Amino acid sequence: MAAGVGKSLKERVFHAMCLVATYGCVVILLALVASIFWEASGWLDWQFLTSRPSHDPEKAGVLVPLIGSLWIIGITTLVAVPMGIGAAVYLEEYLSDSLWKSIVQINISNLAGVPSIVYGLLGLVLFVRLMHFGRSILAASLTLALVILPIIIIATQEALRAVPPSIRHASFALGATRWQTVRHQVLPAAMPGIMTGVILSMARALGEAAPLIIVGGVGTMSYTPTSVYHKFMALPTAIYNWSSRPQAEFANVAAAGIVVLLVFLVILNAAAVTIRYRFGKRTQW
Amino acid sequence: MSSVAKTTALPPALPDHAGLGRWGRIRESLIHWILFTCGVLSVLTTVGIVLVLIIESIPFFAHVSLWEFLTSTNWAPTVRPQHFGALPLINGTALVAIGSGILALPIGLGTAVYLSEYATPWTRAIIKPMLEILAGIPSVVYGYFAIIFFSPIIRWVFPGTKVFNAASACLVVSVMVLPMVISLSEDVLRGVPRALRDAAYALGANKFDVTTRVVVPAAMSGIMASFLLAISRAIGETMAVTLAAGANPRMTLNPLESIQTMTAAIVQIASGDTPANSPEYRTIFAVGLALFVMTLGINIAAQWILARTRQKYE
């Protein structure tokens, strides 16, 4: 600030408004967590974790959607991660700048902005009907894999770009082929960044409800799925189902379900932060 | 060296498989093709989305004229007589998108300015993770939060309002898009070159003047892009508005009324027991197509602005 000029009233007001906006975000976050835990208190118990769906809120449990979500997140990850990393490696390590590369690149950033419910419509036609998977875990997982694919590709690309070109040149100079360079030098160096992106995309898939409703509906079922061709319930769709019921007690059931979902998200995010923190320091180029 | 450092890929002229045996050559080209397939898959996803939406919408538009779909103000696909006017849904979506934009844009810009120009590293270290947590909370959780937190507040301030209303949807969607607005706006604010700030200080301006008359105007196009992306997110937002805004498609600009958005209409029909080949079921593809076109258009505009901004100071 220029010497001798005190803070004007205008500046003070502006500063205060910025401050309020900033800490408003923190207040909202605290209100969200507090209100959900308040609604869930007394409802989140062992009975809730081990019971099947019920029309009686006192007996309703989260077991079936919980198992369903674990199935879906597992298969989604298995499908989307190799595909996503493969596409990113292709873009960053194999393609030189060309029209084709910019087409693929623009396409990926646009895919990242497509509303997830639109992916649900694609999954409904492609996986449920054309491929005859039905309203199954498999159809839901493949749909979610398409939702998180752009996220994994973009995160992996950033991790690959952070590996300095000199590493590649040294490897090529020693006679390594392109794949040997990618596999033994570039991918290991980029792995912490890739893993962080993968885990965050898993968190995204775990909380995604809209495509699952389009693909699988919001109906309840009483058995836990044991095959990818079985019907499914998932945590976010169960939460939607409970939240939209008229009985007040189901609001508490929904809150308990949300706490279970948030616990999984916290675990995933903690894993991502740990990886970023532990490996981020070690690799200083 | 600088020209080499720009691209990480090998120069195309370099022989890729030199000195390898027959199997080595096969392996290298096999892997190349596998990776190529992964890359092509993302393009095929876009093609698939466009094809599915168009092909599934064609039978619908054979039944309902495009003119009725785009101009009629009555949306009642599941009751007889059926009406397929999408305007009330577009109205609902626009109400939520603009309402949440009006709330999120000034708050987001204020926070971004604070984080970029005023905040101490310590404050940033607290706020940034908080914003990441806000960004990571699932949409359905926000929908629930709108019902149990925002809706009672609105009903307390404006007695007589229904439980499900557009205002609580606007509030909750603004919270959802805030992290994106803040992080994109902060990036462009921090990208404004130091020299511009220094020049303004040298002319005797104080911090307030530098911020509001130099830094923010210089970053304006990037800020606009982040606003556009926020609007696009709000248009595509599904679970929170489905839970919070209600299921009453109607033409209104009053945020205290219960409305229905395009996304909520898709969820309502897809989760009900509508027969799969009926015109009312096919509305989900027609509405989905409209949704896809709107968000894609806004996203492309935003990316075009962002790309231009990046060039400006490089």
mmCIF file of C-alpha atoms in Angstrom, chain B residues 114-299:
data_model
loop_
_atom_site.group_PDB
_atom_site.id
_atom_site.type_symbol
_atom_site.label_atom_id
_atom_site.label_comp_id
_atom_site.label_asym_id
_atom_site.label_seq_id
_atom_site.Cartn_x
_atom_site.Cartn_y
_atom_site.Cartn_z
ATOM 1 C CA TYR B 114 -9.749 -13.052 -0.986
ATOM 2 C CA LEU B 115 -7.765 -16.269 -1.456
ATOM 3 C CA SER B 116 -5.670 -14.876 -4.286
ATOM 4 C CA GLU B 117 -5.016 -11.314 -3.060
ATOM 5 C CA TYR B 118 -5.533 -11.093 0.704
ATOM 6 C CA ALA B 119 -5.351 -14.459 2.433
ATOM 7 C CA THR B 120 -2.316 -15.576 4.417
ATOM 8 C CA PRO B 121 -0.832 -18.976 3.502
ATOM 9 C CA TRP B 122 -2.302 -20.256 6.762
ATOM 10 C CA THR B 123 -5.854 -19.254 5.771
ATOM 11 C CA ARG B 124 -5.380 -20.807 2.335
ATOM 12 C CA ALA B 125 -4.214 -24.022 3.983
ATOM 13 C CA ILE B 126 -7.541 -24.207 5.839
ATOM 14 C CA ILE B 127 -9.943 -22.975 3.159
ATOM 15 C CA LYS B 128 -8.623 -24.947 0.177
ATOM 16 C CA PRO B 129 -9.129 -28.419 1.744
ATOM 17 C CA MET B 130 -12.561 -27.296 2.985
ATOM 18 C CA LEU B 131 -13.511 -26.433 -0.603
ATOM 19 C CA GLU B 132 -12.185 -29.785 -1.823
ATOM 20 C CA ILE B 133 -14.394 -31.529 0.744
ATOM 21 C CA LEU B 134 -17.416 -29.474 -0.404
ATOM 22 C CA ALA B 135 -16.626 -30.480 -4.003
ATOM 23 C CA GLY B 136 -16.427 -34.160 -3.047
ATOM 24 C CA ILE B 137 -19.809 -34.432 -1.324
ATOM 25 C CA PRO B 138 -22.259 -36.390 -3.510
ATOM 26 C CA SER B 139 -25.202 -34.656 -5.108
ATOM 27 C CA VAL B 140 -27.784 -36.821 -3.338
ATOM 28 C CA VAL B 141 -26.354 -35.750 0.036
ATOM 29 C CA TYR B 142 -26.773 -32.103 -0.963
ATOM 30 C CA GLY B 143 -30.369 -32.858 -1.919
ATOM 31 C CA TYR B 144 -31.041 -34.260 1.527
ATOM 32 C CA PHE B 145 -29.273 -31.268 3.105
ATOM 33 C CA ALA B 146 -31.532 -28.909 1.107
ATOM 34 C CA ILE B 147 -34.645 -30.601 2.494
ATOM 35 C CA ILE B 148 -33.578 -30.660 6.143
ATOM 36 C CA PHE B 149 -31.608 -27.381 6.282
ATOM 37 C CA PHE B 150 -32.376 -24.819 3.535
ATOM 38 C CA SER B 151 -36.078 -25.605 3.128
ATOM 39 C CA PRO B 152 -36.969 -25.017 6.824
ATOM 40 C CA ILE B 153 -35.022 -21.730 6.786
ATOM 41 C CA ILE B 154 -36.912 -20.546 3.699
ATOM 42 C CA ARG B 155 -40.231 -21.643 5.192
ATOM 43 C CA TRP B 156 -39.377 -19.725 8.342
ATOM 44 C CA VAL B 157 -38.533 -16.534 6.425
ATOM 45 C CA PHE B 158 -41.419 -16.877 3.951
ATOM 46 C CA PRO B 159 -44.262 -18.654 5.807
ATOM 47 C CA GLY B 160 -46.606 -20.625 3.562
ATOM 48 C CA THR B 161 -43.862 -21.842 1.232
ATOM 49 C CA LYS B 162 -44.013 -25.533 0.327
ATOM 50 C CA VAL B 163 -41.410 -28.007 1.601
ATOM 51 C CA PHE B 164 -40.149 -28.519 -1.952
ATOM 52 C CA ASN B 165 -39.333 -25.204 -3.617
ATOM 53 C CA ALA B 166 -36.996 -23.784 -6.219
ATOM 54 C CA ALA B 167 -35.287 -21.486 -3.723
ATOM 55 C CA SER B 168 -33.824 -24.297 -1.637
ATOM 56 C CA ALA B 169 -32.657 -25.960 -4.862
ATOM 57 C CA CYS B 170 -30.980 -22.674 -5.911
ATOM 58 C CA LEU B 171 -29.273 -22.370 -2.525
ATOM 59 C CA VAL B 172 -27.960 -25.923 -2.503
ATOM 60 C CA VAL B 173 -26.813 -25.879 -6.144
ATOM 61 C CA SER B 174 -24.970 -22.611 -5.492
ATOM 62 C CA VAL B 175 -23.077 -24.354 -2.677
ATOM 63 C CA MET B 176 -22.307 -27.250 -5.047
ATOM 64 C CA VAL B 177 -20.872 -25.083 -7.838
ATOM 65 C CA LEU B 178 -18.984 -22.733 -5.489
ATOM 66 C CA PRO B 179 -15.796 -24.840 -5.237
ATOM 67 C CA MET B 180 -15.502 -24.904 -9.029
ATOM 68 C CA VAL B 181 -16.125 -21.153 -9.423
ATOM 69 C CA ILE B 182 -13.621 -20.383 -6.676
ATOM 70 C CA SER B 183 -10.847 -22.661 -7.895
ATOM 71 C CA LEU B 184 -11.120 -21.607 -11.567
ATOM 72 C CA SER B 185 -11.447 -17.894 -10.734
ATOM 73 C CA GLU B 186 -8.548 -18.063 -8.301
ATOM 74 C CA ASP B 187 -6.386 -19.711 -10.953
ATOM 75 C CA VAL B 188 -6.986 -16.897 -13.442
ATOM 76 C CA LEU B 189 -6.574 -14.210 -10.747
ATOM 77 C CA ARG B 190 -3.211 -15.681 -9.738
ATOM 78 C CA GLY B 191 -2.316 -15.926 -13.404
ATOM 79 C CA VAL B 192 -2.484 -12.144 -13.801
ATOM 80 C CA PRO B 193 1.178 -11.120 -14.219
ATOM 81 C CA ARG B 194 2.937 -9.471 -11.275
ATOM 82 C CA ALA B 195 4.071 -6.686 -13.566
ATOM 83 C CA LEU B 196 0.488 -5.421 -13.919
ATOM 84 C CA ARG B 197 0.091 -5.215 -10.137
ATOM 85 C CA ASP B 198 3.507 -3.593 -9.667
ATOM 86 C CA ALA B 199 2.774 -1.002 -12.339
ATOM 87 C CA ALA B 200 -0.483 -0.055 -10.610
ATOM 88 C CA TYR B 201 1.238 0.199 -7.217
ATOM 89 C CA ALA B 202 3.948 2.332 -8.793
ATOM 90 C CA LEU B 203 1.250 4.750 -9.974
ATOM 91 C CA GLY B 204 0.163 5.152 -6.344
ATOM 92 C CA ALA B 205 -2.841 2.815 -6.272
ATOM 93 C CA ASN B 206 -3.670 1.023 -3.040
ATOM 94 C CA LYS B 207 -4.453 -2.657 -2.703
ATOM 95 C CA PHE B 208 -8.209 -2.168 -3.109
ATOM 96 C CA ASP B 209 -7.761 -0.241 -6.363
ATOM 97 C CA VAL B 210 -5.219 -2.718 -7.677
ATOM 98 C CA THR B 211 -7.551 -5.616 -6.942
ATOM 99 C CA THR B 212 -10.799 -4.151 -8.236
ATOM 100 C CA ARG B 213 -9.497 -2.045 -11.126
ATOM 101 C CA VAL B 214 -6.507 -4.023 -12.401
ATOM 102 C CA VAL B 215 -6.468 -7.660 -11.312
ATOM 103 C CA VAL B 216 -10.170 -8.521 -11.576
ATOM 104 C CA PRO B 217 -10.665 -6.754 -14.952
ATOM 105 C CA ALA B 218 -7.533 -8.447 -16.315
ATOM 106 C CA ALA B 219 -8.896 -11.825 -15.234
ATOM 107 C CA MET B 220 -12.450 -11.064 -16.366
ATOM 108 C CA SER B 221 -12.642 -13.453 -19.308
ATOM 109 C CA GLY B 222 -11.419 -16.378 -17.202
ATOM 110 C CA ILE B 223 -13.912 -15.463 -14.478
ATOM 111 C CA MET B 224 -16.680 -15.403 -17.092
ATOM 112 C CA ALA B 225 -15.610 -18.883 -18.247
ATOM 113 C CA SER B 226 -15.827 -20.214 -14.698
ATOM 114 C CA PHE B 227 -19.316 -18.697 -14.413
ATOM 115 C CA LEU B 228 -20.368 -20.417 -17.634
ATOM 116 C CA LEU B 229 -19.054 -23.768 -16.396
ATOM 117 C CA ALA B 230 -20.952 -23.256 -13.135
ATOM 118 C CA ILE B 231 -24.187 -22.581 -15.050
ATOM 119 C CA SER B 232 -23.588 -25.730 -17.114
ATOM 120 C CA ARG B 233 -23.021 -27.772 -13.948
ATOM 121 C CA ALA B 234 -26.234 -26.344 -12.486
ATOM 122 C CA ILE B 235 -28.201 -27.281 -15.639
ATOM 123 C CA GLY B 236 -26.961 -30.886 -15.517
ATOM 124 C CA GLU B 237 -27.308 -31.193 -11.757
ATOM 125 C CA THR B 238 -29.768 -33.962 -11.021
ATOM 126 C CA MET B 239 -30.188 -35.520 -7.583
ATOM 127 C CA ALA B 240 -30.058 -32.346 -5.481
ATOM 128 C CA VAL B 241 -32.686 -30.548 -7.576
ATOM 129 C CA THR B 242 -34.847 -33.663 -7.901
ATOM 130 C CA LEU B 243 -35.011 -33.924 -4.110
ATOM 131 C CA ALA B 244 -35.214 -30.208 -3.307
ATOM 132 C CA ALA B 245 -37.279 -28.557 -6.036
ATOM 133 C CA GLY B 246 -40.276 -30.879 -6.180
ATOM 134 C CA ALA B 247 -42.092 -32.436 -9.127
ATOM 135 C CA ASN B 248 -44.443 -29.724 -10.378
ATOM 136 C CA PRO B 249 -43.584 -28.694 -13.943
ATOM 137 C CA ARG B 250 -44.894 -25.160 -14.341
ATOM 138 C CA MET B 251 -44.120 -21.823 -15.901
ATOM 139 C CA THR B 252 -43.006 -19.560 -13.086
ATOM 140 C CA LEU B 253 -40.204 -17.222 -12.098
ATOM 141 C CA ASN B 254 -41.139 -17.342 -8.410
ATOM 142 C CA PRO B 255 -38.420 -19.283 -6.574
ATOM 143 C CA LEU B 256 -40.762 -19.998 -3.662
ATOM 144 C CA GLU B 257 -42.895 -22.283 -5.822
ATOM 145 C CA SER B 258 -42.431 -25.980 -6.338
ATOM 146 C CA ILE B 259 -41.084 -26.685 -9.849
ATOM 147 C CA GLN B 260 -39.554 -29.501 -11.903
ATOM 148 C CA THR B 261 -36.298 -29.368 -13.835
ATOM 149 C CA MET B 262 -35.388 -31.305 -16.990
ATOM 150 C CA THR B 263 -33.144 -33.659 -15.033
ATOM 151 C CA ALA B 264 -35.809 -34.243 -12.377
ATOM 152 C CA ALA B 265 -38.346 -35.118 -15.085
ATOM 153 C CA ILE B 266 -35.962 -37.747 -16.481
ATOM 154 C CA VAL B 267 -35.469 -39.251 -13.012
ATOM 155 C CA GLN B 268 -39.206 -39.244 -12.318
ATOM 156 C CA ILE B 269 -40.055 -41.166 -15.493
ATOM 157 C CA ALA B 270 -37.067 -43.515 -15.369
ATOM 158 C CA SER B 271 -37.725 -44.498 -11.752
ATOM 159 C CA GLY B 272 -41.476 -44.931 -12.171
ATOM 160 C CA ASP B 273 -43.167 -47.906 -13.807
ATOM 161 C CA THR B 274 -43.736 -46.397 -17.239
ATOM 162 C CA PRO B 275 -43.771 -49.007 -20.059
ATOM 163 C CA ALA B 276 -40.472 -48.851 -21.919
ATOM 164 C CA ASN B 277 -41.726 -48.301 -25.467
ATOM 165 C CA SER B 278 -44.400 -45.727 -24.741
ATOM 166 C CA PRO B 279 -44.009 -42.122 -25.906
ATOM 167 C CA GLU B 280 -43.980 -40.968 -22.272
ATOM 168 C CA TYR B 281 -40.962 -43.189 -21.588
ATOM 169 C CA ARG B 282 -39.164 -41.897 -24.699
ATOM 170 C CA THR B 283 -39.420 -38.343 -23.319
ATOM 171 C CA ILE B 284 -36.336 -39.140 -21.219
ATOM 172 C CA PHE B 285 -34.263 -39.283 -24.412
ATOM 173 C CA ALA B 286 -35.809 -36.165 -25.931
ATOM 174 C CA VAL B 287 -35.274 -34.197 -22.709
ATOM 175 C CA GLY B 288 -31.802 -35.772 -22.380
ATOM 176 C CA LEU B 289 -30.951 -34.607 -25.897
ATOM 177 C CA ALA B 290 -32.017 -31.043 -25.060
ATOM 178 C CA LEU B 291 -29.952 -31.234 -21.844
ATOM 179 C CA PHE B 292 -26.893 -32.534 -23.701
ATOM 180 C CA VAL B 293 -27.077 -29.813 -26.365
ATOM 181 C CA MET B 294 -27.435 -27.036 -23.758
ATOM 182 C CA THR B 295 -24.548 -28.165 -21.544
ATOM 183 C CA LEU B 296 -22.276 -28.966 -24.496
ATOM 184 C CA GLY B 297 -22.834 -25.529 -26.033
ATOM 185 C CA ILE B 298 -22.032 -23.730 -22.774
ATOM 186 C CA ASN B 299 -18.989 -25.935 -22.075
#
